[in-house]
Amino acid sequence: MADKIISERNLKFLLNEVFDAPSLLKFPRYSHHSPEVLDMVIDTAMKMGKDLLVPCFEEMDKNPPRFEAGAVKVHPSVKRLMKECGDGGWISAVASLEVGGQQLPFTVGLIPTFIFSAANYSASNYPGLNMGAAHLIESFGSQEQKDTYIPLLFSGAWQGTMALTEPQAGSSVGDITTTATLTDKGYYQIRGQKIFISAADHDCVENVVNLMLARIEGAPPGLKGISLFIVPKKRFGQGGALIPNDLTVMGIYHKMGYRGCPITQLSLGDNGDCRGWLVGEPNRGLSYMLQMMNEARLVVGMNAAAIASAAYYISLQYTKERPQGRPITSKDPSIPQIPIIEHADIKRMLLFQRAVIEGSLGLLFQCTVLTDLMLATEGEEREKYSLLLDLLTPVAKTYPAEMAIHSVSQALQCLGGYGYCDEFPIEQHYRDTRIHPIHEGTTGIQSLTLLGRNIVMKNGKAFILFLAEVDAAIAQAESRPELAHQALELKKAVERLKEVVGHLVGIATKGEIDLFLADATLFMEFFGVIAVAWQWLLQALAVQSALKKGASVSDEGFYTGKMYAFRFFFAYELPKIDGMARSLLSGDGLTLSMKPEFFDD
Amino acid sequence: MADKIISERNLKFLLNEVFDAPSLLKFPRYSHHSPEVLDMVIDTAMKMGKDLLVPCFEEMDKNPPRFEAGAVKVHPSVKRLMKECGDGGWISAVASLEVGGQQLPFTVGLIPTFIFSAANYSASNYPGLNMGAAHLIESFGSQEQKDTYIPLLFSGAWQGTMALTEPQAGSSVGDITTTATLTDKGYYQIRGQKIFISAADHDCVENVVNLMLARIEGAPPGLKGISLFIVPKKRFGQGGALIPNDLTVMGIYHKMGYRGCPITQLSLGDNGDCRGWLVGEPNRGLSYMLQMMNEARLVVGMNAAAIASAAYYISLQYTKERPQGRPITSKDPSIPQIPIIEHADIKRMLLFQRAVIEGSLGLLFQCTVLTDLMLATEGEEREKYSLLLDLLTPVAKTYPAEMAIHSVSQALQCLGGYGYCDEFPIEQHYRDTRIHPIHEGTTGIQSLTLLGRNIVMKNGKAFILFLAEVDAAIAQAESRPELAHQALELKKAVERLKEVVGHLVGIATKGEIDLFLADATLFMEFFGVIAVAWQWLLQALAVQSALKKGASVSDEGFYTGKMYAFRFFFAYELPKIDGMARSLLSGDGLTLSMKPEFFDD
């Protein structure tokens, strides 16, 4: 593992110089924090990441969870991790003061997520799941539920989970069949099966509390009949002792990566005594879960960018140290070899990684800032932030998730044969990051959400707001000679985007919904590149502002490198939209008319 | 594992209908074979693949080679594999009659390579390495060397290897330092270290013969001072008994994939008694090795296409069987779910895989046919085939190697969470195929070869020949209504290619070689897409010819599916060149002026 896993300088650049995160602290909701909190969070999380998470990163992969005698055993360091994340207040960071949280802006609260997952992605999930589960209870649970469960999740004594998927209901969550039958005691009897549930059993916590979707008997079919339940592994019996809740772990899945965290299969109510407690109102479970899913999607984007960052720093260190070959114009074999970072093709691979990672982070922090602004404002302003956040969330999940695969692959390529061997943990990052286009909604599902729902919702209001944001950045950049070229390129890209959206919406208006959505995934890719180009322009604007004010000598390298990564994105990534636009504008329903039997021969 | 790993129908389509491989058998070199040999090779290789290689595919991954007491133990099935490949004449298939081979066309001889690596990539390497090693000895060895080693390699009793890489000399092969000192007995004393040598030791053969690069004492520095040696693990002692040859296995590397075959680290001559026998003339080792490398590059392309094929058939079977979701225009939750192959996005992922796999195979068989024509002809004709082959070989390695990663990734995505788990071997294919852009010359090296050498060699003669081939296909397709649109698209693409080459060569002419080659890898990607589009047009032409003649009912599905995959390539892959051309035409040396220190902060 390289000593460095993320750039603290870049984090501070994004937070302070691009997004002015300290200004969030002026809102009453966050005003109990001082501006020092940002640096403090970064410093403490870095220390914990390096001291606690990095040392067991490879170990947790090589010694994945075991399923023995009906129970799951995980790496022992998870116990200390949960305790320290509890004691350090990491799990409760963004929760409200009312429930014992610290009510930090989401923007600040996600910094540890980024750092921890760069340090050890699998490990970072255990406390991360608690944040999500506690937040659901905080938002929709009863006072008793809050009092009972939230402190146990915040302290790390218990593990939280999200339990949605069933064997027959993955992407099609409306098809879940786990049932909940109301008893006269007020709780429900739960019966069914859940699969792919992260961390739903392990030996480093006292208990597990599953936030589970199930269908109350007699509920309407599909998405409208799903309710949310608290289904703990052990429940409180008489006198407050924990007793089994008839929840059986059937097994764990063996995965290519993300091996440090167990993914379990659960059977509920085999003996007719698995109790669940309804959260909020009946049949509203999906809308509740969507809140958690939206945050989870940003977390996934963060995880992907983090893994790519860790891999990038391994490749950076390696390419600086590995001598191989000579300058292309001086092949004299008697002179010493040069470090491979001197080769243009290696610099291309390194700049590509920066373009992806730093561009992704820009988009992600853009979304966390929108979340914070939404929570801190009212009325029309709030609606604006909310719409923009809705529009961008699937993109902020998908762009990093998909592009981190390419980014880590280029990191691996920088190491040649060594990258393919486990002497360096890049191959682990390569395996780990492949999960991200799958979980928390596949790329296909995110793309249908973006095009089929978000672009067109409220007559395109979110999309129009987005265009205004991009236009504002372009307007600012146009007048700066260093950025005018890229501002113009982005302007053309936006014209292309409007053309494509107009074309596709035209198809939808004619009622050809199948055709409208057939290339949704390609549209996602297209939109993602343009959204990240916008973020890169915002970053370049911040660099120019800093340089105008006069940067310190130590910062000059950083700003120069940043401008190179910015130029790289515009020179090598943005042009990719040309071909995508061509495909999107000429789509003739090829994939619709293709029949399954034509795949046979 | 799905029952199907490759399409035999497609193999026969390519061989018989696109490339008319049977006509190769009319050349005197191959005229001792009857046309039935094609079907026979396919049938027998399929049987062996399914009976012997598929059953141990996952096992070999889960039980990788072990290094114990200085020796390497591999999966026991390798022993049977080597014997059957020997007995069945697979190893000697393309070798000349003179050395006991069957003198089959390379086009036919590579079919088992494709089938075996689809069945079990790691396993396919053991006999594959013998083919390469024997061919080197056949081409450049003395009669005594041929008599001594070739039969042992052909029978599978011994293992052959290619031993190039050293710790300080990977891509920069001119920097090898392994030395060879001539003794008065006629052999050389070898001293040095080799790393990343596939199969250089294992317990399923009697002995290993390494075809090794080393530097004769006093040889010129760099590429011009490299010689080729036979360096066996055990050598013949007095009375013909095998005795150790002072070659020590230092260890094996633990790899992400390709785990069924050991990659070893060797130390040579620790006790001053490692004997090597010079192959051919001194200091010509690199040019000898390049012959083997060229074939090896086509084999790597074949391996990549094969792995992608095996993964594709898993995803095809899964998507036909997995019910999930409903038609986009009919979300009624009370109707049953549909198989996911009905969803447009799934068909997109399946068609993408076909576009990549079948397009890659087209390019690869194009290269094998060129190889066979070159070997069977003389003079100007031979030069034409040789130049075209030279030009296309790095592309036929790199396009499949790079695109198989994306293809397998899409196969994995089709299975969702299951694709990430080891219940299906797609995750193994995903890990296995990542080696291909690295070994036998990285993508970066192939790209420098394509642009820096092959495009410009002999005043662009190879490139001009290539353009003529593509133009001929376009001319044929233009007059067919079903193909006219794609013919026009390819015509425009070729114009773009000429524009880009003109632009880049213009830079080279000005002496700016650094800038000329800075985007060689992007040029490779650009060229690759166009070359594969040409192959797809050839395949579509063959389909139209077949349909004109009247296809059987059972073939109609195949031809229809083929046309969809063809249309898919032109609608979704070829347009990608737009952005690449834009980047290539506006390259301003960004990666050249980027300095290593700008990566710091």
mmCIF file with all atom_site columns, C-alpha atoms in Angstrom, chain B residues 32-186:
data_model
loop_
_atom_site.group_PDB
_atom_site.id
_atom_site.type_symbol
_atom_site.label_atom_id
_atom_site.label_alt_id
_atom_site.label_comp_id
_atom_site.label_asym_id
_atom_site.label_entity_id
_atom_site.label_seq_id
_atom_site.pdbx_PDB_ins_code
_atom_site.Cartn_x
_atom_site.Cartn_y
_atom_site.Cartn_z
_atom_site.occupancy
_atom_site.B_iso_or_equiv
_atom_site.pdbx_formal_charge
_atom_site.auth_seq_id
_atom_site.auth_comp_id
_atom_site.auth_asym_id
_atom_site.auth_atom_id
_atom_site.pdbx_PDB_model_num
ATOM 1   C CA . HIS B 1 32  ? -2.222  -33.033 -47.983 1.00 0.00 ? 32  HIS B CA 1
ATOM 2   C CA . HIS B 1 33  ? -5.289  -32.116 -45.875 1.00 0.00 ? 33  HIS B CA 1
ATOM 3   C CA . SER B 1 34  ? -8.864  -32.698 -46.974 1.00 0.00 ? 34  SER B CA 1
ATOM 4   C CA . PRO B 1 35  ? -11.540 -30.060 -46.429 1.00 0.00 ? 35  PRO B CA 1
ATOM 5   C CA . GLU B 1 36  ? -13.101 -32.202 -43.703 1.00 0.00 ? 36  GLU B CA 1
ATOM 6   C CA . VAL B 1 37  ? -10.167 -31.308 -41.479 1.00 0.00 ? 37  VAL B CA 1
ATOM 7   C CA . LEU B 1 38  ? -11.878 -28.084 -40.424 1.00 0.00 ? 38  LEU B CA 1
ATOM 8   C CA . ASP B 1 39  ? -14.961 -29.715 -39.001 1.00 0.00 ? 39  ASP B CA 1
ATOM 9   C CA . MET B 1 40  ? -12.906 -32.488 -37.519 1.00 0.00 ? 40  MET B CA 1
ATOM 10  C CA . VAL B 1 41  ? -10.637 -30.082 -35.664 1.00 0.00 ? 41  VAL B CA 1
ATOM 11  C CA . ILE B 1 42  ? -13.615 -28.147 -34.314 1.00 0.00 ? 42  ILE B CA 1
ATOM 12  C CA . ASP B 1 43  ? -15.459 -31.268 -33.221 1.00 0.00 ? 43  ASP B CA 1
ATOM 13  C CA . THR B 1 44  ? -12.498 -32.926 -31.568 1.00 0.00 ? 44  THR B CA 1
ATOM 14  C CA . ALA B 1 45  ? -11.327 -29.754 -29.848 1.00 0.00 ? 45  ALA B CA 1
ATOM 15  C CA . MET B 1 46  ? -14.854 -29.128 -28.562 1.00 0.00 ? 46  MET B CA 1
ATOM 16  C CA . LYS B 1 47  ? -15.016 -32.599 -27.145 1.00 0.00 ? 47  LYS B CA 1
ATOM 17  C CA . MET B 1 48  ? -11.683 -32.283 -25.431 1.00 0.00 ? 48  MET B CA 1
ATOM 18  C CA . GLY B 1 49  ? -12.531 -28.821 -24.160 1.00 0.00 ? 49  GLY B CA 1
ATOM 19  C CA . LYS B 1 50  ? -15.749 -30.014 -22.582 1.00 0.00 ? 50  LYS B CA 1
ATOM 20  C CA . ASP B 1 51  ? -14.502 -33.364 -21.282 1.00 0.00 ? 51  ASP B CA 1
ATOM 21  C CA . LEU B 1 52  ? -11.102 -32.400 -20.013 1.00 0.00 ? 52  LEU B CA 1
ATOM 22  C CA . LEU B 1 53  ? -10.786 -28.627 -19.621 1.00 0.00 ? 53  LEU B CA 1
ATOM 23  C CA . VAL B 1 54  ? -14.172 -27.332 -18.494 1.00 0.00 ? 54  VAL B CA 1
ATOM 24  C CA . PRO B 1 55  ? -14.453 -29.717 -15.530 1.00 0.00 ? 55  PRO B CA 1
ATOM 25  C CA . CYS B 1 56  ? -11.297 -28.356 -13.891 1.00 0.00 ? 56  CYS B CA 1
ATOM 26  C CA . PHE B 1 57  ? -11.798 -24.695 -14.819 1.00 0.00 ? 57  PHE B CA 1
ATOM 27  C CA . GLU B 1 58  ? -12.990 -23.477 -11.434 1.00 0.00 ? 58  GLU B CA 1
ATOM 28  C CA . GLU B 1 59  ? -10.948 -26.039 -9.509  1.00 0.00 ? 59  GLU B CA 1
ATOM 29  C CA . MET B 1 60  ? -7.692  -24.780 -10.993 1.00 0.00 ? 60  MET B CA 1
ATOM 30  C CA . ASP B 1 61  ? -8.584  -21.266 -9.896  1.00 0.00 ? 61  ASP B CA 1
ATOM 31  C CA . LYS B 1 62  ? -9.496  -22.309 -6.374  1.00 0.00 ? 62  LYS B CA 1
ATOM 32  C CA . ASN B 1 63  ? -6.422  -24.525 -6.023  1.00 0.00 ? 63  ASN B CA 1
ATOM 33  C CA . PRO B 1 64  ? -3.674  -22.518 -7.650  1.00 0.00 ? 64  PRO B CA 1
ATOM 34  C CA . PRO B 1 65  ? -0.119  -23.797 -8.027  1.00 0.00 ? 65  PRO B CA 1
ATOM 35  C CA . ARG B 1 66  ? 1.878   -24.184 -4.846  1.00 0.00 ? 66  ARG B CA 1
ATOM 36  C CA . PHE B 1 67  ? 5.564   -23.620 -4.362  1.00 0.00 ? 67  PHE B CA 1
ATOM 37  C CA . GLU B 1 68  ? 6.910   -26.234 -1.991  1.00 0.00 ? 68  GLU B CA 1
ATOM 38  C CA . ALA B 1 69  ? 10.469  -27.253 -1.238  1.00 0.00 ? 69  ALA B CA 1
ATOM 39  C CA . GLY B 1 70  ? 11.792  -25.427 -4.264  1.00 0.00 ? 70  GLY B CA 1
ATOM 40  C CA . ALA B 1 71  ? 9.365   -26.996 -6.719  1.00 0.00 ? 71  ALA B CA 1
ATOM 41  C CA . VAL B 1 72  ? 6.008   -26.065 -8.194  1.00 0.00 ? 72  VAL B CA 1
ATOM 42  C CA . LYS B 1 73  ? 2.965   -28.307 -7.891  1.00 0.00 ? 73  LYS B CA 1
ATOM 43  C CA . VAL B 1 74  ? 0.064   -27.683 -10.248 1.00 0.00 ? 74  VAL B CA 1
ATOM 44  C CA . HIS B 1 75  ? -3.374  -29.185 -10.704 1.00 0.00 ? 75  HIS B CA 1
ATOM 45  C CA . PRO B 1 76  ? -2.973  -32.883 -11.548 1.00 0.00 ? 76  PRO B CA 1
ATOM 46  C CA . SER B 1 77  ? -5.209  -32.622 -14.618 1.00 0.00 ? 77  SER B CA 1
ATOM 47  C CA . VAL B 1 78  ? -2.402  -30.751 -16.382 1.00 0.00 ? 78  VAL B CA 1
ATOM 48  C CA . LYS B 1 79  ? -0.628  -34.081 -16.770 1.00 0.00 ? 79  LYS B CA 1
ATOM 49  C CA . ARG B 1 80  ? -3.495  -35.629 -18.694 1.00 0.00 ? 80  ARG B CA 1
ATOM 50  C CA . LEU B 1 81  ? -3.968  -32.459 -20.678 1.00 0.00 ? 81  LEU B CA 1
ATOM 51  C CA . MET B 1 82  ? -0.353  -32.406 -21.856 1.00 0.00 ? 82  MET B CA 1
ATOM 52  C CA . LYS B 1 83  ? -0.478  -36.065 -22.758 1.00 0.00 ? 83  LYS B CA 1
ATOM 53  C CA . GLU B 1 84  ? -3.723  -35.755 -24.687 1.00 0.00 ? 84  GLU B CA 1
ATOM 54  C CA . CYS B 1 85  ? -2.546  -32.632 -26.466 1.00 0.00 ? 85  CYS B CA 1
ATOM 55  C CA . GLY B 1 86  ? 0.558   -34.542 -27.426 1.00 0.00 ? 86  GLY B CA 1
ATOM 56  C CA . ASP B 1 87  ? -1.191  -37.735 -28.458 1.00 0.00 ? 87  ASP B CA 1
ATOM 57  C CA . GLY B 1 88  ? -3.922  -35.864 -30.313 1.00 0.00 ? 88  GLY B CA 1
ATOM 58  C CA . GLY B 1 89  ? -1.401  -33.890 -32.319 1.00 0.00 ? 89  GLY B CA 1
ATOM 59  C CA . TRP B 1 90  ? -2.656  -30.521 -31.037 1.00 0.00 ? 90  TRP B CA 1
ATOM 60  C CA . ILE B 1 91  ? 0.778   -29.240 -30.142 1.00 0.00 ? 91  ILE B CA 1
ATOM 61  C CA . SER B 1 92  ? 2.274   -30.152 -33.510 1.00 0.00 ? 92  SER B CA 1
ATOM 62  C CA . ALA B 1 93  ? -0.730  -29.049 -35.557 1.00 0.00 ? 93  ALA B CA 1
ATOM 63  C CA . VAL B 1 94  ? 0.841   -26.143 -37.442 1.00 0.00 ? 94  VAL B CA 1
ATOM 64  C CA . ALA B 1 95  ? 4.438   -27.369 -37.403 1.00 0.00 ? 95  ALA B CA 1
ATOM 65  C CA . SER B 1 96  ? 5.965   -28.541 -40.666 1.00 0.00 ? 96  SER B CA 1
ATOM 66  C CA . LEU B 1 97  ? 5.879   -32.114 -41.830 1.00 0.00 ? 97  LEU B CA 1
ATOM 67  C CA . GLU B 1 98  ? 9.663   -32.028 -41.766 1.00 0.00 ? 98  GLU B CA 1
ATOM 68  C CA . VAL B 1 99  ? 9.808   -31.850 -37.988 1.00 0.00 ? 99  VAL B CA 1
ATOM 69  C CA . GLY B 1 100 ? 6.955   -34.236 -37.472 1.00 0.00 ? 100 GLY B CA 1
ATOM 70  C CA . GLY B 1 101 ? 4.160   -31.678 -37.478 1.00 0.00 ? 101 GLY B CA 1
ATOM 71  C CA . GLN B 1 102 ? 0.926   -31.810 -39.384 1.00 0.00 ? 102 GLN B CA 1
ATOM 72  C CA . GLN B 1 103 ? 1.503   -28.643 -41.334 1.00 0.00 ? 103 GLN B CA 1
ATOM 73  C CA . LEU B 1 104 ? -2.047  -27.389 -40.930 1.00 0.00 ? 104 LEU B CA 1
ATOM 74  C CA . PRO B 1 105 ? -2.793  -23.811 -41.828 1.00 0.00 ? 105 PRO B CA 1
ATOM 75  C CA . PHE B 1 106 ? -2.344  -21.495 -38.854 1.00 0.00 ? 106 PHE B CA 1
ATOM 76  C CA . THR B 1 107 ? -6.011  -20.590 -39.315 1.00 0.00 ? 107 THR B CA 1
ATOM 77  C CA . VAL B 1 108 ? -6.987  -24.148 -38.513 1.00 0.00 ? 108 VAL B CA 1
ATOM 78  C CA . GLY B 1 109 ? -4.291  -24.630 -35.929 1.00 0.00 ? 109 GLY B CA 1
ATOM 79  C CA . LEU B 1 110 ? -5.543  -21.704 -33.854 1.00 0.00 ? 110 LEU B CA 1
ATOM 80  C CA . ILE B 1 111 ? -9.067  -23.092 -33.560 1.00 0.00 ? 111 ILE B CA 1
ATOM 81  C CA . PRO B 1 112 ? -8.171  -25.391 -30.663 1.00 0.00 ? 112 PRO B CA 1
ATOM 82  C CA . THR B 1 113 ? -6.433  -22.468 -28.968 1.00 0.00 ? 113 THR B CA 1
ATOM 83  C CA . PHE B 1 114 ? -9.685  -20.534 -29.145 1.00 0.00 ? 114 PHE B CA 1
ATOM 84  C CA . ILE B 1 115 ? -11.790 -23.450 -27.923 1.00 0.00 ? 115 ILE B CA 1
ATOM 85  C CA . PHE B 1 116 ? -9.394  -24.533 -25.183 1.00 0.00 ? 116 PHE B CA 1
ATOM 86  C CA . SER B 1 117 ? -9.038  -21.053 -23.766 1.00 0.00 ? 117 SER B CA 1
ATOM 87  C CA . ALA B 1 118 ? -12.799 -20.590 -23.741 1.00 0.00 ? 118 ALA B CA 1
ATOM 88  C CA . ALA B 1 119 ? -12.980 -23.851 -21.806 1.00 0.00 ? 119 ALA B CA 1
ATOM 89  C CA . ASN B 1 120 ? -10.159 -23.095 -19.402 1.00 0.00 ? 120 ASN B CA 1
ATOM 90  C CA . TYR B 1 121 ? -7.791  -20.261 -20.137 1.00 0.00 ? 121 TYR B CA 1
ATOM 91  C CA . SER B 1 122 ? -5.088  -21.163 -17.618 1.00 0.00 ? 122 SER B CA 1
ATOM 92  C CA . ALA B 1 123 ? -4.955  -24.767 -18.731 1.00 0.00 ? 123 ALA B CA 1
ATOM 93  C CA . SER B 1 124 ? -4.785  -23.860 -22.414 1.00 0.00 ? 124 SER B CA 1
ATOM 94  C CA . ASN B 1 125 ? -1.476  -22.154 -21.812 1.00 0.00 ? 125 ASN B CA 1
ATOM 95  C CA . TYR B 1 126 ? 0.529   -25.248 -20.993 1.00 0.00 ? 126 TYR B CA 1
ATOM 96  C CA . PRO B 1 127 ? 0.270   -26.856 -24.453 1.00 0.00 ? 127 PRO B CA 1
ATOM 97  C CA . GLY B 1 128 ? 0.183   -23.407 -26.069 1.00 0.00 ? 128 GLY B CA 1
ATOM 98  C CA . LEU B 1 129 ? 3.616   -22.599 -24.705 1.00 0.00 ? 129 LEU B CA 1
ATOM 99  C CA . ASN B 1 130 ? 4.963   -25.790 -26.252 1.00 0.00 ? 130 ASN B CA 1
ATOM 100 C CA . MET B 1 131 ? 3.695   -24.748 -29.686 1.00 0.00 ? 131 MET B CA 1
ATOM 101 C CA . GLY B 1 132 ? 5.601   -21.484 -29.456 1.00 0.00 ? 132 GLY B CA 1
ATOM 102 C CA . ALA B 1 133 ? 8.805   -22.990 -28.098 1.00 0.00 ? 133 ALA B CA 1
ATOM 103 C CA . ALA B 1 134 ? 8.842   -25.774 -30.677 1.00 0.00 ? 134 ALA B CA 1
ATOM 104 C CA . HIS B 1 135 ? 8.224   -23.309 -33.469 1.00 0.00 ? 135 HIS B CA 1
ATOM 105 C CA . LEU B 1 136 ? 11.232  -21.248 -32.421 1.00 0.00 ? 136 LEU B CA 1
ATOM 106 C CA . ILE B 1 137 ? 13.468  -24.294 -32.504 1.00 0.00 ? 137 ILE B CA 1
ATOM 107 C CA . GLU B 1 138 ? 11.956  -25.399 -35.798 1.00 0.00 ? 138 GLU B CA 1
ATOM 108 C CA . SER B 1 139 ? 12.628  -21.999 -37.368 1.00 0.00 ? 139 SER B CA 1
ATOM 109 C CA . PHE B 1 140 ? 16.071  -21.215 -36.022 1.00 0.00 ? 140 PHE B CA 1
ATOM 110 C CA . GLY B 1 141 ? 17.520  -24.245 -34.253 1.00 0.00 ? 141 GLY B CA 1
ATOM 111 C CA . SER B 1 142 ? 20.159  -26.681 -35.487 1.00 0.00 ? 142 SER B CA 1
ATOM 112 C CA . GLN B 1 143 ? 19.182  -30.121 -36.741 1.00 0.00 ? 143 GLN B CA 1
ATOM 113 C CA . GLU B 1 144 ? 20.458  -31.591 -33.497 1.00 0.00 ? 144 GLU B CA 1
ATOM 114 C CA . GLN B 1 145 ? 18.339  -29.183 -31.463 1.00 0.00 ? 145 GLN B CA 1
ATOM 115 C CA . LYS B 1 146 ? 15.309  -30.039 -33.556 1.00 0.00 ? 146 LYS B CA 1
ATOM 116 C CA . ASP B 1 147 ? 15.887  -33.735 -33.127 1.00 0.00 ? 147 ASP B CA 1
ATOM 117 C CA . THR B 1 148 ? 16.506  -33.406 -29.409 1.00 0.00 ? 148 THR B CA 1
ATOM 118 C CA . TYR B 1 149 ? 13.775  -31.089 -28.241 1.00 0.00 ? 149 TYR B CA 1
ATOM 119 C CA . ILE B 1 150 ? 10.906  -30.921 -30.699 1.00 0.00 ? 150 ILE B CA 1
ATOM 120 C CA . PRO B 1 151 ? 9.586   -34.456 -30.186 1.00 0.00 ? 151 PRO B CA 1
ATOM 121 C CA . LEU B 1 152 ? 9.607   -33.950 -26.422 1.00 0.00 ? 152 LEU B CA 1
ATOM 122 C CA . LEU B 1 153 ? 7.658   -30.714 -26.786 1.00 0.00 ? 153 LEU B CA 1
ATOM 123 C CA . PHE B 1 154 ? 5.199   -32.156 -29.294 1.00 0.00 ? 154 PHE B CA 1
ATOM 124 C CA . SER B 1 155 ? 4.439   -35.150 -27.111 1.00 0.00 ? 155 SER B CA 1
ATOM 125 C CA . GLY B 1 156 ? 3.738   -32.990 -24.083 1.00 0.00 ? 156 GLY B CA 1
ATOM 126 C CA . ALA B 1 157 ? 6.327   -34.896 -22.073 1.00 0.00 ? 157 ALA B CA 1
ATOM 127 C CA . TRP B 1 158 ? 8.276   -31.682 -21.567 1.00 0.00 ? 158 TRP B CA 1
ATOM 128 C CA . GLN B 1 159 ? 7.081   -28.141 -20.987 1.00 0.00 ? 159 GLN B CA 1
ATOM 129 C CA . GLY B 1 160 ? 8.270   -25.278 -23.203 1.00 0.00 ? 160 GLY B CA 1
ATOM 130 C CA . THR B 1 161 ? 8.513   -21.641 -22.065 1.00 0.00 ? 161 THR B CA 1
ATOM 131 C CA . MET B 1 162 ? 9.462   -18.186 -23.301 1.00 0.00 ? 162 MET B CA 1
ATOM 132 C CA . ALA B 1 163 ? 11.901  -16.584 -20.873 1.00 0.00 ? 163 ALA B CA 1
ATOM 133 C CA . LEU B 1 164 ? 12.377  -12.895 -21.576 1.00 0.00 ? 164 LEU B CA 1
ATOM 134 C CA . THR B 1 165 ? 11.523  -10.719 -18.585 1.00 0.00 ? 165 THR B CA 1
ATOM 135 C CA . GLU B 1 166 ? 13.969  -9.792  -15.847 1.00 0.00 ? 166 GLU B CA 1
ATOM 136 C CA . PRO B 1 167 ? 13.437  -7.649  -12.766 1.00 0.00 ? 167 PRO B CA 1
ATOM 137 C CA . GLN B 1 168 ? 14.886  -4.567  -14.478 1.00 0.00 ? 168 GLN B CA 1
ATOM 138 C CA . ALA B 1 169 ? 13.743  -5.451  -18.003 1.00 0.00 ? 169 ALA B CA 1
ATOM 139 C CA . GLY B 1 170 ? 10.047  -5.843  -18.686 1.00 0.00 ? 170 GLY B CA 1
ATOM 140 C CA . SER B 1 171 ? 8.812   -3.631  -21.501 1.00 0.00 ? 171 SER B CA 1
ATOM 141 C CA . SER B 1 172 ? 12.403  -2.569  -22.008 1.00 0.00 ? 172 SER B CA 1
ATOM 142 C CA . VAL B 1 173 ? 13.644  -5.961  -23.144 1.00 0.00 ? 173 VAL B CA 1
ATOM 143 C CA . GLY B 1 174 ? 16.911  -4.458  -24.404 1.00 0.00 ? 174 GLY B CA 1
ATOM 144 C CA . ASP B 1 175 ? 17.953  -4.035  -20.785 1.00 0.00 ? 175 ASP B CA 1
ATOM 145 C CA . ILE B 1 176 ? 18.241  -7.707  -19.958 1.00 0.00 ? 176 ILE B CA 1
ATOM 146 C CA . THR B 1 177 ? 21.480  -8.595  -18.199 1.00 0.00 ? 177 THR B CA 1
ATOM 147 C CA . THR B 1 178 ? 21.405  -12.393 -18.042 1.00 0.00 ? 178 THR B CA 1
ATOM 148 C CA . THR B 1 179 ? 24.803  -13.385 -19.375 1.00 0.00 ? 179 THR B CA 1
ATOM 149 C CA . ALA B 1 180 ? 26.002  -16.259 -21.491 1.00 0.00 ? 180 ALA B CA 1
ATOM 150 C CA . THR B 1 181 ? 29.646  -17.223 -21.506 1.00 0.00 ? 181 THR B CA 1
ATOM 151 C CA . LEU B 1 182 ? 30.930  -19.542 -24.207 1.00 0.00 ? 182 LEU B CA 1
ATOM 152 C CA . THR B 1 183 ? 32.767  -22.610 -22.967 1.00 0.00 ? 183 THR B CA 1
ATOM 153 C CA . ASP B 1 184 ? 35.177  -24.725 -24.917 1.00 0.00 ? 184 ASP B CA 1
ATOM 154 C CA . LYS B 1 185 ? 32.590  -27.463 -24.958 1.00 0.00 ? 185 LYS B CA 1
ATOM 155 C CA . GLY B 1 186 ? 30.376  -25.465 -27.267 1.00 0.00 ? 186 GLY B CA 1
#
